[in-house]
Coordinates of C-alpha atoms in Angstrom, one line a residue:
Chain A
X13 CA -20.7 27.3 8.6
X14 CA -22.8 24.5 9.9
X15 CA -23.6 23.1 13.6
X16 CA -20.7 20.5 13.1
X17 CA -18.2 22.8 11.5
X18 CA -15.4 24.6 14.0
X19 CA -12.2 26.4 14.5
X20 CA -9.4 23.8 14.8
X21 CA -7.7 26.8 16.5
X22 CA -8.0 30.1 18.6
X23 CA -6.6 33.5 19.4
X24 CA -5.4 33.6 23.4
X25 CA -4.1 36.8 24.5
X26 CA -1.9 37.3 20.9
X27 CA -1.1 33.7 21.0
X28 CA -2.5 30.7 19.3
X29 CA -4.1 27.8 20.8
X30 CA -5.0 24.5 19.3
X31 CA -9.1 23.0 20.0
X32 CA -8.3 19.5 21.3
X33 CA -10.8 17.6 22.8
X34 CA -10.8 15.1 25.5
X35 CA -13.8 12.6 25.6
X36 CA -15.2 12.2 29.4
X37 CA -16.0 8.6 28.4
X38 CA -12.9 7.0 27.7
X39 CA -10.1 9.7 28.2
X40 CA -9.2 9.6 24.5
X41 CA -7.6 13.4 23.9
X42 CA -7.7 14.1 20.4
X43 CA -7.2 16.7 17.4
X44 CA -8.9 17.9 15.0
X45 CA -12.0 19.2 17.3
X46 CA -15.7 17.5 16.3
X47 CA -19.0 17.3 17.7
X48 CA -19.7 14.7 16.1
X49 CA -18.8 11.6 18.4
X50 CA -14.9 9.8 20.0
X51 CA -13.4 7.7 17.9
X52 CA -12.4 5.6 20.8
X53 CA -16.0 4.7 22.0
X54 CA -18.5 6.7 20.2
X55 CA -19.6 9.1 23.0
X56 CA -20.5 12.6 21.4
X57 CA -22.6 16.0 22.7
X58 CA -21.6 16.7 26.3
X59 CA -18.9 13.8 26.7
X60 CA -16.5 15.8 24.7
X61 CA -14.5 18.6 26.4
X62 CA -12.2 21.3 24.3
X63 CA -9.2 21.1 25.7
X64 CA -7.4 24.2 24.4
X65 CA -3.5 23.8 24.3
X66 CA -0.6 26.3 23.1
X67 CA 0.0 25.8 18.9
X68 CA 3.2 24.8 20.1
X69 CA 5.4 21.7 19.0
X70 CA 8.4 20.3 16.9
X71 CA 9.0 19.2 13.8
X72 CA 9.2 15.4 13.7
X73 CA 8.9 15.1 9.4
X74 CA 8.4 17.7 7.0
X75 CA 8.3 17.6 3.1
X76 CA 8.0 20.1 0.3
X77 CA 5.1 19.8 -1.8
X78 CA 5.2 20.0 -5.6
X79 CA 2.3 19.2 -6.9
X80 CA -1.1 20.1 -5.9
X81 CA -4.5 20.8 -8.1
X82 CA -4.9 24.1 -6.4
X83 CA -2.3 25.7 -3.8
X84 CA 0.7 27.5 -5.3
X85 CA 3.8 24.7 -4.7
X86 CA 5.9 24.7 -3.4
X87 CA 4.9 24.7 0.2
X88 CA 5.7 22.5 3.1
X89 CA 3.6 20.0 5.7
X90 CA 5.2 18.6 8.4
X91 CA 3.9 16.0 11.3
X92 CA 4.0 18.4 14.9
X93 CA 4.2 16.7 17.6
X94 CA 2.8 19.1 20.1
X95 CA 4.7 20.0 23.6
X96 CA 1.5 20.2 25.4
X97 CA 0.2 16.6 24.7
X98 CA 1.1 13.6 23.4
X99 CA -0.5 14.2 19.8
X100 CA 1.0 15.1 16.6
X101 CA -1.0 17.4 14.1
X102 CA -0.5 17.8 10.3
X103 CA 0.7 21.4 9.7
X104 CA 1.5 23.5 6.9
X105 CA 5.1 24.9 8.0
X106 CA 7.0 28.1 6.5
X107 CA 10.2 26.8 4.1
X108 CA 12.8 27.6 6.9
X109 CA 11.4 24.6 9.3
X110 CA 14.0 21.4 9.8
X111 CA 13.2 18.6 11.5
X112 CA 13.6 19.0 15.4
X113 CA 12.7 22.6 15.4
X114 CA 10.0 24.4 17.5
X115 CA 7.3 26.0 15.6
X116 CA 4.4 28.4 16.5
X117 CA 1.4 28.8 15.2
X118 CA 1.0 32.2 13.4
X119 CA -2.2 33.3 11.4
X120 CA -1.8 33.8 7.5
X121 CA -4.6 35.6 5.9
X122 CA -5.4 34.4 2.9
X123 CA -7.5 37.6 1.3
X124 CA -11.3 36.5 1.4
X125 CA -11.1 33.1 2.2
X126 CA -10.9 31.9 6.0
X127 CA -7.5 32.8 7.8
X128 CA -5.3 29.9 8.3
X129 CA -3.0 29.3 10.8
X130 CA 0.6 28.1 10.4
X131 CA 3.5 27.0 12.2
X132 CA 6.6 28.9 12.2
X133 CA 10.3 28.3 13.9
X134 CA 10.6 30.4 16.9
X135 CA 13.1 32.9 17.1
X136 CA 15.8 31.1 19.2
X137 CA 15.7 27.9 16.7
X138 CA 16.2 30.3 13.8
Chain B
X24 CA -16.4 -15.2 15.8
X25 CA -16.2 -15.1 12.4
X26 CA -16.7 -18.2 10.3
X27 CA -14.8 -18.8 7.3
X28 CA -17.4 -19.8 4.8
X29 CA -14.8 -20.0 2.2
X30 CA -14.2 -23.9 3.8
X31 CA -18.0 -24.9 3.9
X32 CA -18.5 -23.8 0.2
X33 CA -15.1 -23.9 -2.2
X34 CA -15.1 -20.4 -4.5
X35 CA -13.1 -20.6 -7.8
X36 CA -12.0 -17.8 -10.2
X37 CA -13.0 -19.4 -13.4
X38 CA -12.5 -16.3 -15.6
X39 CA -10.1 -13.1 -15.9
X40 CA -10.3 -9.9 -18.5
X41 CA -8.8 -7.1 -18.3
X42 CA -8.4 -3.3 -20.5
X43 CA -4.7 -2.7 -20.3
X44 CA -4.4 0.6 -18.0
X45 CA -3.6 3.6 -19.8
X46 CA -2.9 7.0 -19.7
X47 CA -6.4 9.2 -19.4
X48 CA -8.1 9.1 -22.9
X49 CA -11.2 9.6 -24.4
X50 CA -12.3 5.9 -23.9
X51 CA -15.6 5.5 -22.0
X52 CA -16.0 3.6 -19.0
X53 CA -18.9 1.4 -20.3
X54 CA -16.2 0.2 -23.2
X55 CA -13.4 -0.7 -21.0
X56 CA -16.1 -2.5 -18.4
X57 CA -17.8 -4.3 -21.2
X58 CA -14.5 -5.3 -23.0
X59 CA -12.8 -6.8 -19.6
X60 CA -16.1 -8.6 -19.1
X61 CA -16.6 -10.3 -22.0
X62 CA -13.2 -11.1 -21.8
X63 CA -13.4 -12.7 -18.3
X64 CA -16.4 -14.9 -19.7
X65 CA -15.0 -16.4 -22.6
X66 CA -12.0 -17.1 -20.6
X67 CA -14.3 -18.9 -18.3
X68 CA -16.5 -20.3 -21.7
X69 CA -19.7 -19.4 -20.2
X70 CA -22.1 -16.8 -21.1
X71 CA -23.7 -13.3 -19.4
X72 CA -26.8 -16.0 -18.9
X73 CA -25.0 -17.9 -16.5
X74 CA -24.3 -15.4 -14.1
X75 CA -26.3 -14.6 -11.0
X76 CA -25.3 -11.6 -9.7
X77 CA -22.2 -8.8 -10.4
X78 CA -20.1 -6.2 -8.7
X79 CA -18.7 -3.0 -10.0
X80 CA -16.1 -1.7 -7.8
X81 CA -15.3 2.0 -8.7
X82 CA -14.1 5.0 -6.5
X83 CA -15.2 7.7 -8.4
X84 CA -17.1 7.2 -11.2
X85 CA -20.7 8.5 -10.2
X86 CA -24.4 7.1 -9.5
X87 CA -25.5 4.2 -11.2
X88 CA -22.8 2.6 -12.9
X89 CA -23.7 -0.7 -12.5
X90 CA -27.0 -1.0 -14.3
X91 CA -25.5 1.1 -16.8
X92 CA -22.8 -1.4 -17.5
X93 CA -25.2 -4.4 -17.1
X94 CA -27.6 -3.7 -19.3
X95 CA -24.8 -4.0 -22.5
X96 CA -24.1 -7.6 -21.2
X97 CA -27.9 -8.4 -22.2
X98 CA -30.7 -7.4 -19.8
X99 CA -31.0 -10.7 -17.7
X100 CA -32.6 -9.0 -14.8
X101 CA -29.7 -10.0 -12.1
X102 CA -28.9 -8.0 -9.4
X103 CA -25.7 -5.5 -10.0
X104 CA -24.6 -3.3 -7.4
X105 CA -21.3 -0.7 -7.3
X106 CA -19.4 -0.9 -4.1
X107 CA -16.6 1.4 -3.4
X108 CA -13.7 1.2 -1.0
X109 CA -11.6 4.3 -2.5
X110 CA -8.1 2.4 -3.2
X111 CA -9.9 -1.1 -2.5
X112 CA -12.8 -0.3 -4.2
X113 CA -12.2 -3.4 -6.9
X114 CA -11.4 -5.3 -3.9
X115 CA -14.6 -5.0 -2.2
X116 CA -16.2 -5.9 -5.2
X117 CA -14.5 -9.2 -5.5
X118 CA -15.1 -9.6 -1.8
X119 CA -18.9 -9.3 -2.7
X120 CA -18.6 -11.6 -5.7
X121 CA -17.1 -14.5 -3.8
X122 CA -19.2 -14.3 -0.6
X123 CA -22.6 -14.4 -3.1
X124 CA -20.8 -18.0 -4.3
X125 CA -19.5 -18.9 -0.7
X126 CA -23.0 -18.5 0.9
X127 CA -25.0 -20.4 -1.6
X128 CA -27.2 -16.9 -2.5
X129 CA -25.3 -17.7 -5.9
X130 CA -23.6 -20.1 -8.1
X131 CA -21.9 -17.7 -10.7
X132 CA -20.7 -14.3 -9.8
X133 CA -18.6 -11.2 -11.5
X134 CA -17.0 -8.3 -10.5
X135 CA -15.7 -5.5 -12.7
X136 CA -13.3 -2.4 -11.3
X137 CA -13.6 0.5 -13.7
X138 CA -12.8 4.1 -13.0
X139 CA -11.9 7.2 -15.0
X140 CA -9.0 9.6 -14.4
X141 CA -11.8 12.5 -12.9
X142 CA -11.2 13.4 -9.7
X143 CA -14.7 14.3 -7.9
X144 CA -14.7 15.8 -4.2
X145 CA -14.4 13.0 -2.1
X146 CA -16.6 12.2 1.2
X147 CA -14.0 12.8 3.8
X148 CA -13.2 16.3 3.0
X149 CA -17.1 17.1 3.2
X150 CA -17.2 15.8 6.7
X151 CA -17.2 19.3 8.5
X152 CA -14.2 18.2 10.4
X153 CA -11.5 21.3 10.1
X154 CA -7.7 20.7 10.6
X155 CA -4.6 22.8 10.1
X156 CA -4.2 21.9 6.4
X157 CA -7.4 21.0 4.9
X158 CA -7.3 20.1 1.4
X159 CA -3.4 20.4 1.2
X160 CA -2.2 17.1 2.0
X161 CA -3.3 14.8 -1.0
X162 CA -1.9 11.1 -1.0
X163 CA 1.7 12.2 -1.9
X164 CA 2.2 14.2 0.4
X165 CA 0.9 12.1 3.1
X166 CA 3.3 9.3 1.9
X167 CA 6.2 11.5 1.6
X168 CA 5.8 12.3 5.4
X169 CA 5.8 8.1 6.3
X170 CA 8.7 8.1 3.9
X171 CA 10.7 10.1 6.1
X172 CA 9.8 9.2 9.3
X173 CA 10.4 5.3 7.5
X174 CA 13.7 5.9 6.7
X175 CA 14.8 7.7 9.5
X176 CA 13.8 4.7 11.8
X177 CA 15.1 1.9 9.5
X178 CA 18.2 3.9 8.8
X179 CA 17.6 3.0 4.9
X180 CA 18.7 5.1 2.8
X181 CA 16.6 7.0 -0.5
X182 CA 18.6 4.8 -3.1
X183 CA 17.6 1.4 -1.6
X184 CA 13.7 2.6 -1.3
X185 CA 14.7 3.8 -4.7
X186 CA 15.3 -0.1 -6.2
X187 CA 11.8 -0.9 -5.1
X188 CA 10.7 0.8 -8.0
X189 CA 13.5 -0.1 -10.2
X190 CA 12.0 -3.8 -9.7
X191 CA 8.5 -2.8 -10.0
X192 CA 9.2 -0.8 -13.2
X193 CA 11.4 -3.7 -14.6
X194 CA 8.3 -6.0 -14.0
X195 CA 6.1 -3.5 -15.7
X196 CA 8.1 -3.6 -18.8
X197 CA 7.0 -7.4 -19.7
X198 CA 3.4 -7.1 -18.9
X199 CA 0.8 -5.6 -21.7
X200 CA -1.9 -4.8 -19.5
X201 CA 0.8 -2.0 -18.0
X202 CA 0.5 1.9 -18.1
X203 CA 4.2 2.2 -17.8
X204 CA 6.6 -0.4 -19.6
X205 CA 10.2 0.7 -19.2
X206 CA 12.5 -0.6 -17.5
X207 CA 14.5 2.0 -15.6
X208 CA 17.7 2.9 -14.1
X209 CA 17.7 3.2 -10.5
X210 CA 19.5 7.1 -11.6
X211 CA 16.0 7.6 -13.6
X212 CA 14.1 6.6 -10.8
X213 CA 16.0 9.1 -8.2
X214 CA 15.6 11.9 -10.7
X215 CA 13.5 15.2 -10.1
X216 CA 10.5 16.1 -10.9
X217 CA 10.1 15.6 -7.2
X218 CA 6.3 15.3 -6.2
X219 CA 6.3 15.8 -2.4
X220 CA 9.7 15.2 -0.3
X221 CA 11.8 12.7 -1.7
X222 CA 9.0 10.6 -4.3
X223 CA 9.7 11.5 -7.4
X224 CA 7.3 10.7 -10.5
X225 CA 8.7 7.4 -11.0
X226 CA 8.2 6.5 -7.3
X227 CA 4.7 7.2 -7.4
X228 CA 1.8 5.4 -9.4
X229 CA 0.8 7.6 -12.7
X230 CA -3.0 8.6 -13.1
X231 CA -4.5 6.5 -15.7
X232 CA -7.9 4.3 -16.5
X233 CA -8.9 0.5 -17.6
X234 CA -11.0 -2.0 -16.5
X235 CA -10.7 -5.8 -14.8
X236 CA -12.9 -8.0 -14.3
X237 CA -13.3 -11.3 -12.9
X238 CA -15.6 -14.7 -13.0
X239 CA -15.9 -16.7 -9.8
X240 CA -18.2 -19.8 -9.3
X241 CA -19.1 -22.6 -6.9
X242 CA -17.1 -26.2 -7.2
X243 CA -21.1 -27.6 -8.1
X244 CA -21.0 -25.4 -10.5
X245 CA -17.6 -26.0 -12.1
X246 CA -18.7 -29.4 -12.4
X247 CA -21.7 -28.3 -14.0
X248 CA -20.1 -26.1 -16.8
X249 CA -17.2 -28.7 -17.1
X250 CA -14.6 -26.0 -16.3
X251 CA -11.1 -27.2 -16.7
X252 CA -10.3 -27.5 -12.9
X253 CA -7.0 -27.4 -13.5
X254 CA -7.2 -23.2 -14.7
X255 CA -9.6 -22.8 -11.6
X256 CA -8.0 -20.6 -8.9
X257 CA -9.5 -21.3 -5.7
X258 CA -9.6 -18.3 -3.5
X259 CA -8.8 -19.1 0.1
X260 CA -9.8 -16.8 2.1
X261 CA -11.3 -12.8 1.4
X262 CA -10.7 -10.7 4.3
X263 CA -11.7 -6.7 5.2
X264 CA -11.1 -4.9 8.0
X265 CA -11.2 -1.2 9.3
X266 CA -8.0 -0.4 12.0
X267 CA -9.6 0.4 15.3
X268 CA -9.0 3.6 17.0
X269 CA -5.5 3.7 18.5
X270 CA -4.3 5.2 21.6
X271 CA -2.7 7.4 20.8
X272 CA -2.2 9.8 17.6
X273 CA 1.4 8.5 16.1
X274 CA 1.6 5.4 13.8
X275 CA 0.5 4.3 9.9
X276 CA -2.9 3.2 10.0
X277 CA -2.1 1.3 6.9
X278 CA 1.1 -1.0 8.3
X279 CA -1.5 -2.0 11.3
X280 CA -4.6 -2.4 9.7
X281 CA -2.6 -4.7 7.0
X282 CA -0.8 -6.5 9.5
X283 CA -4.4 -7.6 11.1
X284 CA -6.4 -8.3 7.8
X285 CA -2.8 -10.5 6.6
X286 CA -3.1 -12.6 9.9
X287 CA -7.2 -13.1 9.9
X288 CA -6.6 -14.0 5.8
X289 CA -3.3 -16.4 7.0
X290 CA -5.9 -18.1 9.6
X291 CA -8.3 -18.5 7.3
X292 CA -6.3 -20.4 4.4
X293 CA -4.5 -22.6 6.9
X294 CA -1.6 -20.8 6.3
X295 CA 1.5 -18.7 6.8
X296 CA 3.3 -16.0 4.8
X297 CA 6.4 -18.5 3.7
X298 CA 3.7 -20.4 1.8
X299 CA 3.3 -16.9 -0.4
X300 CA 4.9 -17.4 -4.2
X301 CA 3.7 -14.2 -5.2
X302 CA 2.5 -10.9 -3.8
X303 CA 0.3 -8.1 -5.5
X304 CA 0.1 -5.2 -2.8
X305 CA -0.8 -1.1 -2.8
X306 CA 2.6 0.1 -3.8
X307 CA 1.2 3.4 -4.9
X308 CA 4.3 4.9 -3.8
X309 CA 7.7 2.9 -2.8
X310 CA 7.9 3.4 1.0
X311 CA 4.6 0.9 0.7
X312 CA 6.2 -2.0 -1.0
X313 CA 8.7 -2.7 1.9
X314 CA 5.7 -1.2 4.7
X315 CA 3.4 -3.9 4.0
X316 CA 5.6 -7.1 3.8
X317 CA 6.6 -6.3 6.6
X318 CA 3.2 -5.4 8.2
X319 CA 2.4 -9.1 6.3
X320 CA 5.1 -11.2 7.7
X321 CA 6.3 -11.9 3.9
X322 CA 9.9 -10.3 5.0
X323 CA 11.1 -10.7 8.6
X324 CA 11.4 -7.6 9.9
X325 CA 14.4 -5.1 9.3
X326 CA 15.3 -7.7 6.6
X327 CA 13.2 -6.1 3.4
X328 CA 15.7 -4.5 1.9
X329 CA 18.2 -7.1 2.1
X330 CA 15.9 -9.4 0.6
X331 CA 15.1 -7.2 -2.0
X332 CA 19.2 -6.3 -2.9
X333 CA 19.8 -10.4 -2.7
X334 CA 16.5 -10.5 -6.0
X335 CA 14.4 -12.6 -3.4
X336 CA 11.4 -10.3 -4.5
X337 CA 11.8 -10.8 -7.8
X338 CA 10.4 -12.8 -10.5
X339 CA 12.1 -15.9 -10.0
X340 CA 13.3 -15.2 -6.0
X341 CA 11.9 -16.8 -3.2
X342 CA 8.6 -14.6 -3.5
X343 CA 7.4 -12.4 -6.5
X344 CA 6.4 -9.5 -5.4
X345 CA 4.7 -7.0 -8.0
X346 CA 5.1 -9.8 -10.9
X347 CA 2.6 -7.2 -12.9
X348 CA 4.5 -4.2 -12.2
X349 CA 2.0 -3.0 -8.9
X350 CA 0.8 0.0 -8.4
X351 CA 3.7 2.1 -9.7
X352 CA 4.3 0.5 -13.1
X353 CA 1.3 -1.1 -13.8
X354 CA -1.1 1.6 -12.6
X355 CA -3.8 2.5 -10.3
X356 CA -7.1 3.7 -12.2
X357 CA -8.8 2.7 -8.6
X358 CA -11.6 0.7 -9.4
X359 CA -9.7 -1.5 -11.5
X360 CA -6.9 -2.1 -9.5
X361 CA -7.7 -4.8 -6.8
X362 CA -9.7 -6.5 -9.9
X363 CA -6.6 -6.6 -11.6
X364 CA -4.1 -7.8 -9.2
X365 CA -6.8 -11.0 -9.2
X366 CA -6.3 -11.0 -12.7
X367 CA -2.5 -11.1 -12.5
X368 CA -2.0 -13.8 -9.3
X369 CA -4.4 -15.8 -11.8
X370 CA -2.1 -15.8 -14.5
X371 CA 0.9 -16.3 -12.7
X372 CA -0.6 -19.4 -10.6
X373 CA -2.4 -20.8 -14.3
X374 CA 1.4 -20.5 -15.5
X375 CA 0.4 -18.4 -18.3
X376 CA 2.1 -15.4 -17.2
X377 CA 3.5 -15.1 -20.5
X378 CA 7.3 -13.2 -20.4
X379 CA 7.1 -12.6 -15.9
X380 CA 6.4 -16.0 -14.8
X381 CA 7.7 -16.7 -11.8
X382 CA 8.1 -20.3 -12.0
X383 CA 6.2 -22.7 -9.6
X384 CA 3.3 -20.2 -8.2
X385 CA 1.0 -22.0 -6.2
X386 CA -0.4 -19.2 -3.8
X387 CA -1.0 -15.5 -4.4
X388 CA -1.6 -12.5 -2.1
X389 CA -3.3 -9.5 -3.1
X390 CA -3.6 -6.6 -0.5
X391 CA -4.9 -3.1 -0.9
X392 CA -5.6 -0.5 1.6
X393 CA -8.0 2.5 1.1
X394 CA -8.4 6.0 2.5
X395 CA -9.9 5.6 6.0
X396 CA -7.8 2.6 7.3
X397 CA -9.2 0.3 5.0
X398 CA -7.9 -3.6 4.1
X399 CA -8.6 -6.2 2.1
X400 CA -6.6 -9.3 1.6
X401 CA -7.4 -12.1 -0.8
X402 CA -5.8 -15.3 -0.7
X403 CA -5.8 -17.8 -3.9
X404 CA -4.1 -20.9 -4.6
X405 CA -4.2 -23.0 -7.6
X406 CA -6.4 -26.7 -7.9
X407 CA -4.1 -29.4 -8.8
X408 CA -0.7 -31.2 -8.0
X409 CA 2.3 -29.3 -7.5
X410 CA 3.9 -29.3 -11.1

């Protein structure tokens, strides 16, 4: 893993948070976390804060996928809009998410390569 | 503020070639690039001799392309250079051919699109930038999510997105530079195999290969070479633009980005999008078609589909859009692609569109997008008096 390369999430006391960042320049709060400088206004290094949030949101659009070079099929991606801010993530969903639904992150090893985490409909939307 | 330079200095497209897009096969690149460029230069009557300098638009095909293409055209010593744009990488290169003409550097200028069906790592994913679904979400999928959320807000339902490529695939079935050349039932087009969400395979663009190329030159020099005017496409106005940042996360980059580049290109032609005839845009998968005349102005908005039940996009209607079959019946080898769609506006405004003619074509659109909130918008119009 290089100097630019990091976790787009964390572990918080058995819950999951997503990185965001906030840039100190121009207030832009955004997702996936980088180093490397605000798409807004360009600031970078010190100027851009993590801004951890809970991997929590609902399902605004989600599709099956059928077709992919690699990945088993199918699985699902859905657009998150997250309850924490105003920014919606691309996430790979179980198969029992609808639209409207609140999903949780929730890690899915994947054998060697790097865990990945997942949203998944809470209990009380199941 | 950027000056047009398209109005100090007139650009023409004197020449089109293309290799009919096909299915991945065993054909080089080199062969299909020479083939369409030959073509475009006897279509123009010139020679490889005459031209100063060339652009080979390509997304994927590797280092050094260019030279490697030149050199079969007769080592002349002119400069060649591959530019890519992904999606709008043929676009680019036009771009580059017509502002060599338009700033006096040149007088004769080509641009090739070629491209293979390979499908080499591309640049964003080595960025270091890690999400929640890193190399899951290919361009499908991405579309199959702004299908959704598009027919969710515009209340349309899957078998009038469907009849976008119903038309698209009708248009491809008269046009012999097309991968795909049957006309089908809106049924066909609505049955599995699904590819992500609700596109199926015939509401996507296939994988396939060709080459386009074009030949554009100064009004001097069209004089000079004694170039029937009258099959010289002047091009208008050549626009690219990147979408700035936006506020907030939510929203197509593509609609916005294509609604700016449409109304820089409209400024810069002296004109509006009811002067359109025809339309060649990046309908790589149906929710794009109706997207992007929208984002263009070329359908009022909320009215797309009723235009497009009433024929008004057809050949024929009040504006032909996708006369060559676009991206989902005519193809999209990349490179190629925003070569082509110059290759096609040129036929239809020459009237030579031979079996899809719309009748009357004066002034042509093409628009592509490419991965990273790309644009570029050309806008030609034929020399002459209305016929």
């Amino acid at each position: 893993m290089n100097g630019h390369e990091e976790s787009p999430w964390i572990d918080k006391d058995g819950a999951h948070e997503l990185v965001t960042v906030r840039c100190r320049e121009c207030g832009r709060q955004f997702f996936p976390p980088q180093r490397l400088g605000c798409e807004g206004c360009g600031a970078a290094g010190d100027a851009l804060d993590r801004v951890p949030v809970p991997a929590v949101g609902r399902v605004r659009n989600v599709v099956a996928v059928h077709v992919h070079p690699t990945a088993d099929v199918p699985f699902y991606v859905a657009d998150v809009e997250l309850d924490a801010v105003a920014i919606e993530v691309q996430a790979v969903v179980s198969p029992d998410v609808g639209v409207g639904a609140t999903v949780v992150g929730q890690v899915l090893s994947a054998g060697d390569s790097q865990p990945r985490l997942r949203m998944t409909v809470t209990r009380e939307d199941r | 503020m950027r000056r047009n330079i398209l109005t100090d200095r007139e650009v023409y497209v004197i020449g089109i070639g293309m290799y009919p897009y096909h299915r991945p096969a065993g054909i080089t690149y080199v062969t299909m690039g020479v083939a369409a460029m030959r073509e475009a230069l006897h279509d123009a009557g010139i020679g490889w001799q005459s031209v100063d300098s060339a652009y080979v638009g390509s997304g994927k095909i590797g280092m050094a392309a260019a030279p490697t293409l030149a050199r079969y055209m007769g080592r002349t010593g002119l400069p060649v250079v591959q530019v890519e744009s992904a999606s709008a990488s043929g676009s680019v290169a036009v771009r580059q051919a017509v502002l060599d003409v338009a700033s006096g550097l040149t007088d004769v200028s080509v641009a090739v699109g070629i491209d293979k069906a390979e499908f080499p790592p591309d640049a964003v994913s080595k960025s270091g930038v890690r999400g929640l679904a890193d190399g899951l979400i290919e361009f499908h999928t991405m579309f199959a999510l702004i299908t959704e959320r598009f027919l969710e807000e515009r209340q349309v339902t899957a078998e009038q997105l469907g009849a976008v490529a119903v038309k698209n695939h009708r248009h491809g079935a008269t046009n012999p530079y097309a991968q795909r050349r049957k006309v089908r039932s809106l049924e066909e087009v609505l049955e599995p195999p699904y590819i992500s969400g609700r596109l199926t395979r015939l509401q996507c663009t296939p994988v396939g290969e060709g080459a386009a190329a074009v030949v554009v030159a100064s009004a001097d020099e069209l004089g000079r070479l004694g170039i029937d005017r009258r099959r010289a496409v002047q091009v208008l106005a050549s626009t690219h633009q990147t979408q700035p940042a936006f506020a907030n996360a939510r929203g197509s980059e593509e609609f916005a980005v294509t609604r700016e580049a449409s109304n820089e290109a409209y400024e810069a032609a002296s004109l509006g999008p009811s002067d359109i005839d025809v339309v060649e845009l990046h309908d790589a998968f149906t929710v794009e078609e109706p997207m992007y005349l929208e984002a263009m102005g070329i359908c009022q908005e909320g009215r797309v589909f009723d235009d497009l039940e009433a024929g008004a996009l057809d050949i024929g209607g009040r504006v032909a859009v996708s006369p060559s079959g676009g991206l989902l019946a005519m193809g999209h080898p990349v490179g190629p692609t925003g070569v082509g769609q110059i290759c096609e506006s040129v036929r239809q405004l020459r009237g030579e569109a031979i079996g899809r003619q719309h009748d009357g074509a004066r002034t042509a659109l093409t628009h592509m997008v490419g991965v990273g909130g790309v644009c570029t918008i050309h806008i030609l119009q034929r020399s002459g008096p209305t016929r």
